[in-house]
Amino acid sequence: MTVLVLHHRGSLVGTPYDQWLADHDGDVLLITSREHLALVGEELPAEGGGYARTAAVDGYETSGELEELALALAREHEIRYVVACQERDLERAAELRDILGLPGQRMDTVLPYRDKVVMKRRALAAGLRVAPYREIECATELVGFAEEHGFPVVLKPRDSAGSVGLRILESRADLDDYLADGFDLYGPYQPNLMAEAFVHGSMCHVDGLVVDGRVVLSWPSQYQYTLASFATDTGPRLDLTLDVGDPLAQRLLAFTEQALGALSGPEHFAFHAEFFHTPEDELVLCEIACRTGGAAIRDIVRTLFGVDPSESWVRAQLGLPLPEWLGRTGPEKLTPRQMSGQLVLMKRPGRVVAIPEVPPAFPWIEKYQVFVGPGQTMKAAAFSSDFLLTALVSGADQAECRARLQVLEEWFLGELVLEPLGGNG
């Protein structure tokens, strides 16, 4: 029962597929991105340990080398499963399963979570509120949308992830500048572009796990910052779980179940859903992905429930045993055992002179990871997961988590020493 793992980006140390699948009967093969291994400072795992075959592909996102290699491996090995946990791998994995006749998620259940226009159409048909939107294939459609819905206007690729390609036009002057210099009918996001009306309010997200078509765990959190500001926001970006007694938590859980029902999905998957909570106390679907959330969201779920959602997702796909309380005929969804909070600091221009690579000995620090070292030069964050620091804390409630994150942030910034870049940095 050979398993082929596709790993687009992020740490392999943090996603040890070979350990997650150590008890399965067969080999584990790995294809990953050479560029992203370099980005996180890791080497390709050696063959002969947990992985029978490993390969790092150049141009992972843009070339066909991944598919060519995957099909070559399929000819050499009896591949029974293709596993992919990152959003930009979901379609490629589905296509490989289709070609090879393998079980697992196919394109019909990938598309509603990857194509935001399809997603919003289905949500609207199910009676869920979404922001007004339009597919954009020419400049006239964009101007017409702005005139109808006003500013700000949010532009994004229909299949974007990690805020890549997202742009907010604040005014008619921004729109004119964009059409003059940024709008390329033949560029990478055309005609894959959509416009949305800006929704005022806070952003909430709900993260969970579906096993055998049933939500077995799920809990909401609330971003304390604007997601699209990653390139300019060097302040603390906090993400806090909602308390068990918060009425908004139950509303978000119910809304999530409705959204999942509208989109349908594979038999087993993790999900990351984002909703606006407006000043008028309404909930509006932003988008939902059939994969685990980024940053430290896996660790948030682990802190809340004691289980890694990605590991459980992978094991469920192969029919491997899960914790008893996540069994295929398990109990009702769980209540979190404690609350959690996340601190993210984005990269910012400067050369790192000193950085605290080891956290202070606070027992409530659940995770602490720095992404640069002394001597490295940083530029402004290029995407929403271009981190300087991520840290996770636990606490009895949201207020305690917030206070602990503030203590940790002040300590970190007090130890961090950056040298400004020169005029050409």
Coordinates of C-alpha atoms in Angstrom, one line a residue, residues 202 204 220 222 242 245-253 277 281 283:
S202 CA -14.0 41.7 12.1
C204 CA -13.5 35.2 12.3
P220 CA -14.0 29.5 16.1
Q222 CA -11.2 35.8 15.8
L242 CA -13.7 32.5 21.3
G245 CA -19.8 30.9 26.7
D246 CA -19.5 33.4 23.8
P247 CA -22.8 33.4 21.9
L248 CA -20.9 34.3 18.7
A249 CA -19.1 31.0 18.9
Q250 CA -22.2 28.9 18.6
R251 CA -23.5 31.1 15.7
L252 CA -20.2 30.6 13.8
L253 CA -20.3 26.8 14.4
H277 CA -18.8 39.6 11.6
D281 CA -24.0 41.7 14.0
L283 CA -22.3 36.9 9.6

